[in-house]
Amino acid sequence: MTSTTPSATDWRGRIPLLASHIPMNHCSQAPLTDLTRAAAERYLESWNRTGMDWDAWMEEVRRAKQDFARLVNASPDEIAVFSSVSEATSAVASALEFTHRPKVVVSEAEFPGVGQVWLAQQRRGARVVWVPLRGGTIDPADYDGAIDGDTAIVSACHGYYLNGSVQELKGLAARAHARGALLYADAYQTLGALPVDVKALDVDFLAGGCLKFLMGTAGIAFLYARRELVESLYPSVTGWFGRTDPFAFRVNQLDWPPNAARFDTGTPPVMNAYIARAGMQIVAEVGLERIRACHLLLARRLIEGGRARGLTLHGRSEVEAKTVSTAFVVSDSHTVEAALRARGVLASARGPVIRLAPHFYNTIEDVDTALDALAAVVAGR
């Protein structure tokens, strides 16, 4: 891959940031495109022109749910909308009772915003058991000793935020279900980077946001809740949009929709729904299979190029077992991130590593430039 595909070439001309920087930080934040900017401006124009158009705005939120459902092969009535994955996780956790099944099995690869939600459930009787990281990844066999008849739910990220290592969710779902437990998956790092099919994976819940590989913005996230489960769950993290008819304004009545809308909370993030739809449109237009093929090439170049430059890889070197996100061990990741930014390369610092995460529009030349800059910064040049 010495240049971009035709579709990627088209999109490079629609990302203004490329005039001054090389975005390699999709594990943190996607750059603005002309399409996402136009979506934001469409909302702002509506707000400016009419002052308030809740019917149109709620329709945009409904369509965003529909687009997310299509992305993960779910039905729209299995999707709820939130402002963050932390909020989505809290809503799911609040719907569980831990009297008869107190155990929550959590992988050490979880993002803190998810893992900490489960820790907070200890005040409600939950007992959190951690599945350890080994060499920057999770050994699936380690779940066997943790999941038992006391387990209410297993929480497992699809992709590890630190180095892109991917967990095989279908097998984990089978492990959990065989013991009567549910499976909650955080797919923030994989949505838009590789195909995600909630039915094929057999997960019970899956959450993710739009600011990374889905080419959107922060402040909006979605939750898939398996249809067969929802009517038995009553989240105490709730709000007026979690009612059968929010606009009935029945303050003294707590009724529940028969679908995932019961997980909705307060006023949805309307402007962010506009932007999220535009980002998901980009991913759909390029195609997830094409994106994944591009990512495999770029990840291989990152790993091999990093090795050739004397950089220390964190985690797996098998590109098929990870996302495109590639982490290198550095002594002061935030200082390295700032130094790379000064050289026109946008990377992402996380603890002991600096992460490089290109997307479908990035080129081999982008990767090589980023690796050269990183090697120079690490060497103090």
mmCIF file of C-alpha atoms in Angstrom:
data_model
loop_
_atom_site.group_PDB
_atom_site.id
_atom_site.type_symbol
_atom_site.label_atom_id
_atom_site.label_comp_id
_atom_site.label_asym_id
_atom_site.label_seq_id
_atom_site.Cartn_x
_atom_site.Cartn_y
_atom_site.Cartn_z
ATOM 1 C CA MET A 1 0.000 0.000 0.000
ATOM 2 C CA THR A 2 2.030 2.918 -1.287
ATOM 3 C CA SER A 3 -0.925 5.246 -1.700
ATOM 4 C CA THR A 4 -4.589 5.462 -0.827
ATOM 5 C CA THR A 5 -7.527 3.715 -2.440
ATOM 6 C CA PRO A 6 -9.754 5.954 -4.639
ATOM 7 C CA SER A 7 -12.338 6.343 -1.859
ATOM 8 C CA ALA A 8 -9.623 7.186 0.661
ATOM 9 C CA THR A 9 -8.122 9.719 -1.734
ATOM 10 C CA ASP A 10 -11.508 11.394 -2.016
ATOM 11 C CA TRP A 11 -11.807 11.618 1.756
ATOM 12 C CA ARG A 12 -8.318 13.039 2.212
ATOM 13 C CA GLY A 13 -9.533 16.119 0.370
ATOM 14 C CA ARG A 14 -12.434 16.416 2.786
ATOM 15 C CA ILE A 15 -10.372 16.501 6.000
ATOM 16 C CA PRO A 16 -8.989 20.046 6.476
ATOM 17 C CA LEU A 17 -6.633 18.979 9.279
ATOM 18 C CA LEU A 18 -4.504 17.054 6.768
ATOM 19 C CA ALA A 19 -3.214 20.366 5.434
ATOM 20 C CA SER A 20 -1.205 20.825 8.622
ATOM 21 C CA HIS A 21 -1.086 17.530 10.551
ATOM 22 C CA ILE A 22 -1.011 13.760 10.177
ATOM 23 C CA PRO A 23 -3.819 12.392 12.371
ATOM 24 C CA MET A 24 -2.648 9.117 13.922
ATOM 25 C CA ASN A 25 -4.835 9.304 17.010
ATOM 26 C CA HIS A 26 -8.124 7.698 16.014
ATOM 27 C CA CYS A 27 -8.018 5.676 19.247
ATOM 28 C CA SER A 28 -8.745 9.055 20.900
ATOM 29 C CA GLN A 29 -10.364 11.454 18.436
ATOM 30 C CA ALA A 30 -11.309 11.535 14.754
ATOM 31 C CA PRO A 31 -10.575 14.677 12.733
ATOM 32 C CA LEU A 32 -13.336 16.909 11.452
ATOM 33 C CA THR A 33 -14.575 16.251 7.918
ATOM 34 C CA ASP A 34 -16.666 18.437 5.663
ATOM 35 C CA LEU A 35 -19.577 16.036 6.176
ATOM 36 C CA THR A 36 -19.489 16.123 9.984
ATOM 37 C CA ARG A 37 -19.076 19.889 9.975
ATOM 38 C CA ALA A 38 -22.051 20.253 7.644
ATOM 39 C CA ALA A 39 -24.107 18.079 9.987
ATOM 40 C CA ALA A 40 -23.266 20.305 12.958
ATOM 41 C CA GLU A 41 -24.101 23.391 10.934
ATOM 42 C CA ARG A 42 -27.410 21.857 9.883
ATOM 43 C CA TYR A 43 -28.391 21.584 13.534
ATOM 44 C CA LEU A 44 -27.123 25.096 14.320
ATOM 45 C CA GLU A 45 -29.073 26.513 11.396
ATOM 46 C CA SER A 46 -32.221 24.775 12.608
ATOM 47 C CA TRP A 47 -31.700 26.177 16.102
ATOM 48 C CA ASN A 48 -31.026 29.647 14.698
ATOM 49 C CA ARG A 49 -33.919 29.589 12.240
ATOM 50 C CA THR A 50 -36.704 28.163 14.407
ATOM 51 C CA GLY A 51 -35.427 28.534 17.970
ATOM 52 C CA MET A 52 -36.779 25.094 18.778
ATOM 53 C CA ASP A 53 -37.794 22.170 16.599
ATOM 54 C CA TRP A 54 -38.029 19.203 18.935
ATOM 55 C CA ASP A 55 -39.923 17.049 16.451
ATOM 56 C CA ALA A 56 -37.124 17.340 13.892
ATOM 57 C CA TRP A 57 -34.405 17.008 16.527
ATOM 58 C CA MET A 58 -35.927 13.874 18.052
ATOM 59 C CA GLU A 59 -36.249 12.428 14.574
ATOM 60 C CA GLU A 60 -32.512 12.912 14.117
ATOM 61 C CA VAL A 61 -31.866 11.069 17.388
ATOM 62 C CA ARG A 62 -34.183 8.271 16.225
ATOM 63 C CA ARG A 63 -32.267 8.019 12.950
ATOM 64 C CA ALA A 64 -28.961 7.953 14.806
ATOM 65 C CA LYS A 65 -30.217 4.952 16.778
ATOM 66 C CA GLN A 66 -31.279 3.384 13.501
ATOM 67 C CA ASP A 67 -27.859 3.968 11.932
ATOM 68 C CA PHE A 68 -26.080 2.472 14.944
ATOM 69 C CA ALA A 69 -28.404 -0.524 14.870
ATOM 70 C CA ARG A 70 -27.511 -1.096 11.220
ATOM 71 C CA LEU A 71 -23.803 -0.810 12.054
ATOM 72 C CA VAL A 72 -23.930 -3.621 14.650
ATOM 73 C CA ASN A 73 -26.673 -5.748 13.016
ATOM 74 C CA ALA A 74 -29.301 -4.997 15.640
ATOM 75 C CA SER A 75 -32.866 -3.723 15.486
ATOM 76 C CA PRO A 76 -33.481 -0.040 16.294
ATOM 77 C CA ASP A 77 -35.688 -1.047 19.228
ATOM 78 C CA GLU A 78 -32.619 -2.702 20.799
ATOM 79 C CA ILE A 79 -30.687 0.607 20.928
ATOM 80 C CA ALA A 80 -30.575 3.290 23.635
ATOM 81 C CA VAL A 81 -28.687 6.584 23.470
ATOM 82 C CA PHE A 82 -26.423 8.160 26.097
ATOM 83 C CA SER A 83 -23.851 10.894 26.474
ATOM 84 C CA SER A 84 -21.016 8.430 27.215
ATOM 85 C CA VAL A 85 -20.195 4.738 27.580
ATOM 86 C CA SER A 86 -19.715 5.336 31.319
ATOM 87 C CA GLU A 87 -23.349 6.430 31.511
ATOM 88 C CA ALA A 88 -24.473 3.435 29.437
ATOM 89 C CA THR A 89 -22.534 1.071 31.713
ATOM 90 C CA SER A 90 -24.074 2.687 34.787
ATOM 91 C CA ALA A 91 -27.573 2.218 33.399
ATOM 92 C CA VAL A 92 -26.941 -1.480 32.734
ATOM 93 C CA ALA A 93 -25.357 -1.976 36.163
ATOM 94 C CA SER A 94 -28.289 -0.269 37.864
ATOM 95 C CA ALA A 95 -30.686 -2.773 36.280
ATOM 96 C CA LEU A 96 -28.939 -5.753 37.871
ATOM 97 C CA GLU A 97 -29.472 -7.107 41.373
ATOM 98 C CA PHE A 98 -26.618 -8.812 43.151
ATOM 99 C CA THR A 99 -28.431 -10.720 45.892
ATOM 100 C CA HIS A 100 -28.303 -14.218 44.430
ATOM 101 C CA ARG A 101 -25.506 -13.645 41.896
ATOM 102 C CA PRO A 102 -23.148 -11.108 43.461
ATOM 103 C CA LYS A 103 -20.114 -11.636 41.254
ATOM 104 C CA VAL A 104 -19.099 -9.259 38.455
ATOM 105 C CA VAL A 105 -16.186 -10.538 36.373
ATOM 106 C CA VAL A 106 -14.207 -7.682 34.832
ATOM 107 C CA SER A 107 -11.116 -7.823 32.641
ATOM 108 C CA GLU A 108 -8.147 -5.669 33.570
ATOM 109 C CA ALA A 109 -8.205 -4.419 29.977
ATOM 110 C CA GLU A 110 -11.363 -2.396 30.638
ATOM 111 C CA PHE A 111 -11.245 1.355 30.234
ATOM 112 C CA PRO A 112 -11.348 2.993 33.688
ATOM 113 C CA GLY A 113 -14.724 4.578 32.949
ATOM 114 C CA VAL A 114 -16.191 1.091 32.654
ATOM 115 C CA GLY A 115 -14.233 -0.741 35.345
ATOM 116 C CA GLN A 116 -14.938 1.964 37.899
ATOM 117 C CA VAL A 117 -18.682 1.703 37.296
ATOM 118 C CA TRP A 118 -18.524 -1.962 38.295
ATOM 119 C CA LEU A 119 -16.467 -1.128 41.373
ATOM 120 C CA ALA A 120 -19.148 1.365 42.385
ATOM 121 C CA GLN A 121 -21.660 -1.498 42.445
ATOM 122 C CA GLN A 122 -19.903 -2.955 45.476
ATOM 123 C CA ARG A 123 -22.047 -0.630 47.611
ATOM 124 C CA ARG A 124 -25.050 -2.462 46.141
ATOM 125 C CA GLY A 125 -23.693 -5.896 47.026
ATOM 126 C CA ALA A 126 -21.598 -6.690 43.972
ATOM 127 C CA ARG A 127 -18.294 -8.542 44.313
ATOM 128 C CA VAL A 128 -15.834 -7.600 41.553
ATOM 129 C CA VAL A 129 -13.370 -10.241 40.349
ATOM 130 C CA TRP A 130 -10.619 -9.226 37.937
ATOM 131 C CA VAL A 131 -9.304 -11.264 35.009
ATOM 132 C CA PRO A 132 -5.609 -10.354 34.702
ATOM 133 C CA LEU A 133 -3.663 -8.884 31.840
ATOM 134 C CA ARG A 134 -0.709 -11.003 30.747
ATOM 135 C CA GLY A 135 1.791 -9.452 28.369
ATOM 136 C CA GLY A 136 -0.624 -6.727 27.370
ATOM 137 C CA THR A 137 -3.498 -9.076 26.539
ATOM 138 C CA ILE A 138 -6.114 -11.336 28.154
ATOM 139 C CA ASP A 139 -5.842 -15.121 28.021
ATOM 140 C CA PRO A 140 -9.413 -16.410 27.381
ATOM 141 C CA ALA A 141 -8.695 -19.421 29.615
ATOM 142 C CA ASP A 142 -8.355 -17.068 32.593
ATOM 143 C CA TYR A 143 -12.102 -16.422 32.446
ATOM 144 C CA ASP A 144 -12.829 -20.092 33.188
ATOM 145 C CA GLY A 145 -11.685 -19.867 36.782
ATOM 146 C CA ALA A 146 -13.517 -16.587 37.332
ATOM 147 C CA ILE A 147 -16.979 -17.222 35.879
ATOM 148 C CA ASP A 148 -19.198 -19.496 37.967
ATOM 149 C CA GLY A 149 -22.760 -19.885 39.200
ATOM 150 C CA ASP A 150 -22.430 -16.748 41.353
ATOM 151 C CA THR A 151 -21.606 -14.544 38.348
ATOM 152 C CA ALA A 152 -24.237 -12.011 37.298
ATOM 153 C CA ILE A 153 -22.333 -10.425 34.434
ATOM 154 C CA VAL A 154 -18.989 -10.444 32.647
ATOM 155 C CA SER A 155 -17.608 -7.113 31.434
ATOM 156 C CA ALA A 156 -15.089 -7.388 28.613
ATOM 157 C CA CYS A 157 -13.838 -4.744 26.210
ATOM 158 C CA HIS A 158 -13.797 -5.819 22.578
ATOM 159 C CA GLY A 159 -10.559 -3.903 21.990
ATOM 160 C CA TYR A 160 -8.036 -2.989 24.677
ATOM 161 C CA TYR A 161 -7.661 0.799 24.687
ATOM 162 C CA LEU A 162 -3.952 0.696 25.558
ATOM 163 C CA ASN A 163 -2.619 -1.374 22.647
ATOM 164 C CA GLY A 164 -5.516 -2.487 20.439
ATOM 165 C CA SER A 165 -5.531 -6.163 21.469
ATOM 166 C CA VAL A 166 -8.913 -7.699 20.544
ATOM 167 C CA GLN A 167 -10.846 -10.110 22.734
ATOM 168 C CA GLU A 168 -12.823 -12.898 21.044
ATOM 169 C CA LEU A 169 -16.318 -12.138 22.297
ATOM 170 C CA LYS A 170 -18.262 -15.040 20.828
ATOM 171 C CA GLY A 171 -16.328 -17.628 22.805
ATOM 172 C CA LEU A 172 -16.530 -15.475 25.910
ATOM 173 C CA ALA A 173 -20.306 -15.144 25.486
ATOM 174 C CA ALA A 174 -20.538 -18.941 25.366
ATOM 175 C CA ARG A 175 -18.445 -19.187 28.556
ATOM 176 C CA ALA A 176 -20.683 -16.677 30.353
ATOM 177 C CA HIS A 177 -23.991 -18.095 29.145
ATOM 178 C CA ALA A 178 -22.993 -21.653 30.050
ATOM 179 C CA ARG A 179 -22.877 -20.483 33.677
ATOM 180 C CA GLY A 180 -26.016 -18.358 33.503
ATOM 181 C CA ALA A 181 -24.169 -15.028 33.346
ATOM 182 C CA LEU A 182 -24.638 -12.070 30.997
ATOM 183 C CA LEU A 183 -21.953 -10.495 28.811
ATOM 184 C CA TYR A 184 -21.415 -6.743 28.557
ATOM 185 C CA ALA A 185 -18.983 -5.551 25.867
ATOM 186 C CA ASP A 186 -17.391 -2.132 25.420
ATOM 187 C CA ALA A 187 -16.691 -1.805 21.687
ATOM 188 C CA TYR A 188 -15.526 1.818 21.681
ATOM 189 C CA GLN A 189 -12.119 0.866 20.243
ATOM 190 C CA THR A 190 -13.455 -1.486 17.561
ATOM 191 C CA LEU A 191 -16.574 0.173 16.154
ATOM 192 C CA GLY A 192 -15.658 1.617 12.777
ATOM 193 C CA ALA A 193 -12.379 -0.306 12.763
ATOM 194 C CA LEU A 194 -13.647 -3.830 12.163
ATOM 195 C CA PRO A 195 -17.045 -5.435 11.590
ATOM 196 C CA VAL A 196 -19.120 -5.888 14.761
ATOM 197 C CA ASP A 197 -22.210 -8.127 14.640
ATOM 198 C CA VAL A 198 -23.980 -8.389 17.985
ATOM 199 C CA LYS A 199 -26.080 -11.337 16.845
ATOM 200 C CA ALA A 200 -23.116 -13.364 15.620
ATOM 201 C CA LEU A 201 -21.143 -12.502 18.769
ATOM 202 C CA ASP A 202 -24.162 -13.368 20.966
ATOM 203 C CA VAL A 203 -23.441 -10.544 23.417
ATOM 204 C CA ASP A 204 -26.189 -9.365 25.765
ATOM 205 C CA PHE A 205 -25.095 -5.726 25.853
ATOM 206 C CA LEU A 206 -22.672 -3.768 23.693
ATOM 207 C CA ALA A 207 -21.808 -0.096 24.050
ATOM 208 C CA GLY A 208 -19.719 2.336 22.069
ATOM 209 C CA GLY A 209 -19.311 5.964 21.142
ATOM 210 C CA CYS A 210 -18.591 7.841 17.944
ATOM 211 C CA LEU A 211 -15.526 10.037 18.427
ATOM 212 C CA LYS A 212 -12.899 7.462 17.408
ATOM 213 C CA PHE A 213 -13.061 5.231 14.313
ATOM 214 C CA LEU A 214 -16.704 6.168 13.707
ATOM 215 C CA MET A 215 -15.504 9.624 12.601
ATOM 216 C CA GLY A 216 -17.833 11.516 14.940
ATOM 217 C CA THR A 217 -17.578 13.516 18.135
ATOM 218 C CA ALA A 218 -17.646 13.114 21.907
ATOM 219 C CA GLY A 219 -20.814 13.434 23.956
ATOM 220 C CA ILE A 220 -22.864 10.632 22.404
ATOM 221 C CA ALA A 221 -22.815 6.869 22.869
ATOM 222 C CA PHE A 222 -25.133 3.978 22.129
ATOM 223 C CA LEU A 223 -26.114 0.808 23.941
ATOM 224 C CA TYR A 224 -27.327 -2.417 22.353
ATOM 225 C CA ALA A 225 -29.510 -4.459 24.726
ATOM 226 C CA ARG A 226 -30.659 -7.885 23.543
ATOM 227 C CA ARG A 227 -34.400 -7.823 22.946
ATOM 228 C CA GLU A 228 -35.069 -10.990 24.936
ATOM 229 C CA LEU A 229 -33.620 -9.366 28.075
ATOM 230 C CA VAL A 230 -34.970 -5.853 28.202
ATOM 231 C CA GLU A 231 -38.437 -6.441 29.637
ATOM 232 C CA SER A 232 -36.926 -8.126 32.700
ATOM 233 C CA LEU A 233 -34.645 -5.169 33.478
ATOM 234 C CA TYR A 234 -35.533 -1.977 35.348
ATOM 235 C CA PRO A 235 -32.606 0.471 35.480
ATOM 236 C CA SER A 236 -32.544 2.880 38.402
ATOM 237 C CA VAL A 237 -30.251 5.128 36.364
ATOM 238 C CA THR A 238 -33.084 6.561 34.318
ATOM 239 C CA GLY A 239 -34.737 9.761 33.128
ATOM 240 C CA TRP A 240 -37.780 11.116 31.405
ATOM 241 C CA PHE A 241 -36.792 9.694 28.013
ATOM 242 C CA GLY A 242 -36.815 6.229 29.557
ATOM 243 C CA ARG A 243 -40.622 6.347 29.753
ATOM 244 C CA THR A 244 -43.255 4.985 27.376
ATOM 245 C CA ASP A 245 -44.273 8.515 26.391
ATOM 246 C CA PRO A 246 -41.752 11.113 27.618
ATOM 247 C CA PHE A 247 -43.891 14.015 26.453
ATOM 248 C CA ALA A 248 -46.817 12.950 28.600
ATOM 249 C CA PHE A 249 -44.864 14.487 31.518
ATOM 250 C CA ARG A 250 -46.313 12.151 34.149
ATOM 251 C CA VAL A 251 -44.115 13.049 37.106
ATOM 252 C CA ASN A 252 -45.713 10.492 39.435
ATOM 253 C CA GLN A 253 -45.586 7.503 37.076
ATOM 254 C CA LEU A 254 -42.603 5.244 36.296
ATOM 255 C CA ASP A 255 -43.645 3.211 33.276
ATOM 256 C CA TRP A 256 -41.288 1.268 31.022
ATOM 257 C CA PRO A 257 -41.159 0.928 27.240
ATOM 258 C CA PRO A 258 -41.075 -2.696 26.053
ATOM 259 C CA ASN A 259 -37.737 -2.159 24.310
ATOM 260 C CA ALA A 260 -34.251 -0.697 24.862
ATOM 261 C CA ALA A 261 -35.706 2.808 25.140
ATOM 262 C CA ARG A 262 -36.189 1.975 28.843
ATOM 263 C CA PHE A 263 -32.422 2.512 29.146
ATOM 264 C CA ASP A 264 -32.628 6.064 27.781
ATOM 265 C CA THR A 265 -32.102 8.700 30.448
ATOM 266 C CA GLY A 266 -32.447 12.474 30.104
ATOM 267 C CA THR A 267 -32.603 14.822 27.151
ATOM 268 C CA PRO A 268 -30.522 13.208 24.404
ATOM 269 C CA PRO A 269 -27.454 14.905 22.893
ATOM 270 C CA VAL A 270 -29.204 16.320 19.839
ATOM 271 C CA MET A 271 -26.374 18.137 18.070
ATOM 272 C CA ASN A 272 -24.075 15.181 18.642
ATOM 273 C CA ALA A 273 -26.652 12.887 17.051
ATOM 274 C CA TYR A 274 -26.419 14.940 13.855
ATOM 275 C CA ILE A 275 -22.627 14.590 13.849
ATOM 276 C CA ALA A 276 -22.715 10.901 14.797
ATOM 277 C CA ARG A 277 -24.985 10.135 11.848
ATOM 278 C CA ALA A 278 -22.585 11.868 9.482
ATOM 279 C CA GLY A 279 -19.633 9.929 10.860
ATOM 280 C CA MET A 280 -21.430 6.605 10.562
ATOM 281 C CA GLN A 281 -22.352 7.556 6.999
ATOM 282 C CA ILE A 282 -18.653 7.914 6.179
ATOM 283 C CA VAL A 283 -17.874 4.476 7.594
ATOM 284 C CA ALA A 284 -20.790 2.919 5.711
ATOM 285 C CA GLU A 285 -19.721 4.562 2.455
ATOM 286 C CA VAL A 286 -16.115 3.376 2.713
ATOM 287 C CA GLY A 287 -17.185 -0.067 3.975
ATOM 288 C CA LEU A 288 -15.975 -1.944 7.041
ATOM 289 C CA GLU A 289 -14.407 -4.773 5.077
ATOM 290 C CA ARG A 290 -12.319 -2.277 3.109
ATOM 291 C CA ILE A 291 -11.446 -0.394 6.277
ATOM 292 C CA ARG A 292 -10.318 -3.574 8.006
ATOM 293 C CA ALA A 293 -8.156 -4.589 5.037
ATOM 294 C CA CYS A 294 -6.517 -1.159 5.051
ATOM 295 C CA HIS A 295 -5.966 -1.326 8.809
ATOM 296 C CA LEU A 296 -4.225 -4.683 8.578
ATOM 297 C CA LEU A 297 -1.731 -3.222 6.101
ATOM 298 C CA LEU A 298 -1.151 -0.105 8.184
ATOM 299 C CA ALA A 299 -0.816 -2.047 11.449
ATOM 300 C CA ARG A 300 1.747 -4.366 9.884
ATOM 301 C CA ARG A 301 3.724 -1.354 8.668
ATOM 302 C CA LEU A 302 3.565 0.210 12.139
ATOM 303 C CA ILE A 303 4.807 -2.938 13.860
ATOM 304 C CA GLU A 304 7.536 -3.774 11.366
ATOM 305 C CA GLY A 305 8.548 -0.132 10.967
ATOM 306 C CA GLY A 306 8.677 0.383 14.705
ATOM 307 C CA ARG A 307 10.855 -2.682 15.129
ATOM 308 C CA ALA A 308 13.201 -1.482 12.371
ATOM 309 C CA ARG A 309 13.553 1.865 14.156
ATOM 310 C CA GLY A 310 14.335 0.280 17.521
ATOM 311 C CA LEU A 311 10.992 1.106 19.129
ATOM 312 C CA THR A 312 9.531 -1.193 21.792
ATOM 313 C CA LEU A 313 6.104 -2.590 20.964
ATOM 314 C CA HIS A 314 3.522 -2.977 23.731
ATOM 315 C CA GLY A 315 1.260 -6.013 23.371
ATOM 316 C CA ARG A 316 0.623 -8.269 20.411
ATOM 317 C CA SER A 317 2.518 -8.256 17.130
ATOM 318 C CA GLU A 318 -0.065 -10.395 15.259
ATOM 319 C CA VAL A 319 -2.066 -7.825 13.310
ATOM 320 C CA GLU A 320 -5.068 -10.136 12.903
ATOM 321 C CA ALA A 321 -5.455 -10.236 16.709
ATOM 322 C CA LYS A 322 -5.584 -6.466 17.198
ATOM 323 C CA THR A 323 -7.026 -3.253 15.878
ATOM 324 C CA VAL A 324 -4.882 -0.845 13.900
ATOM 325 C CA SER A 325 -3.973 0.930 17.158
ATOM 326 C CA THR A 326 -0.311 0.235 17.855
ATOM 327 C CA ALA A 327 1.409 1.171 21.106
ATOM 328 C CA PHE A 328 5.085 1.788 21.756
ATOM 329 C CA VAL A 329 6.637 1.991 25.204
ATOM 330 C CA VAL A 330 8.074 5.417 26.037
ATOM 331 C CA SER A 331 9.362 7.017 29.221
ATOM 332 C CA ASP A 332 7.032 10.041 29.319
ATOM 333 C CA SER A 333 4.102 9.581 26.976
ATOM 334 C CA HIS A 334 2.577 13.033 27.423
ATOM 335 C CA THR A 335 5.866 14.754 26.656
ATOM 336 C CA VAL A 336 6.288 12.517 23.611
ATOM 337 C CA GLU A 337 2.756 13.333 22.443
ATOM 338 C CA ALA A 338 3.468 17.060 22.683
ATOM 339 C CA ALA A 339 6.778 16.688 20.846
ATOM 340 C CA LEU A 340 5.090 14.762 18.045
ATOM 341 C CA ARG A 341 2.361 17.372 17.769
ATOM 342 C CA ALA A 342 5.046 20.026 17.341
ATOM 343 C CA ARG A 343 6.310 17.961 14.383
ATOM 344 C CA GLY A 344 2.841 17.755 12.844
ATOM 345 C CA VAL A 345 1.998 14.215 13.988
ATOM 346 C CA LEU A 346 -1.045 13.665 16.204
ATOM 347 C CA ALA A 347 -0.554 10.658 18.483
ATOM 348 C CA SER A 348 -2.227 9.609 21.731
ATOM 349 C CA ALA A 349 -0.527 9.196 25.117
ATOM 350 C CA ARG A 350 -1.786 6.584 27.573
ATOM 351 C CA GLY A 351 0.249 5.786 30.666
ATOM 352 C CA PRO A 352 3.477 4.029 29.623
ATOM 353 C CA VAL A 353 2.807 4.109 25.877
ATOM 354 C CA ILE A 354 2.309 6.355 22.894
ATOM 355 C CA ARG A 355 -0.398 5.094 20.552
ATOM 356 C CA LEU A 356 -0.465 5.456 16.772
ATOM 357 C CA ALA A 357 -3.880 4.742 15.286
ATOM 358 C CA PRO A 358 -4.392 5.652 11.618
ATOM 359 C CA HIS A 359 -7.612 5.149 9.666
ATOM 360 C CA PHE A 360 -8.714 4.289 6.140
ATOM 361 C CA TYR A 361 -7.581 7.610 4.611
ATOM 362 C CA ASN A 362 -4.054 7.397 6.013
ATOM 363 C CA THR A 363 -1.217 6.259 3.769
ATOM 364 C CA ILE A 364 1.930 4.224 4.174
ATOM 365 C CA GLU A 365 3.774 7.523 3.837
ATOM 366 C CA ASP A 366 1.809 8.895 6.810
ATOM 367 C CA VAL A 367 2.815 5.876 8.867
ATOM 368 C CA ASP A 368 6.483 6.168 7.923
ATOM 369 C CA THR A 369 6.539 9.879 8.703
ATOM 370 C CA ALA A 370 4.932 9.260 12.100
ATOM 371 C CA LEU A 371 7.403 6.477 12.923
ATOM 372 C CA ASP A 372 10.371 8.606 11.870
ATOM 373 C CA ALA A 373 9.146 11.435 14.099
ATOM 374 C CA LEU A 374 8.570 9.080 17.035
ATOM 375 C CA ALA A 375 11.996 7.481 16.691
ATOM 376 C CA ALA A 376 13.602 10.922 16.587
ATOM 377 C CA VAL A 377 11.729 12.107 19.684
ATOM 378 C CA VAL A 378 12.576 8.948 21.637
ATOM 379 C CA ALA A 379 16.224 9.281 20.644
ATOM 380 C CA GLY A 380 16.220 12.942 21.745
ATOM 381 C CA ARG A 381 16.939 14.305 18.287
#
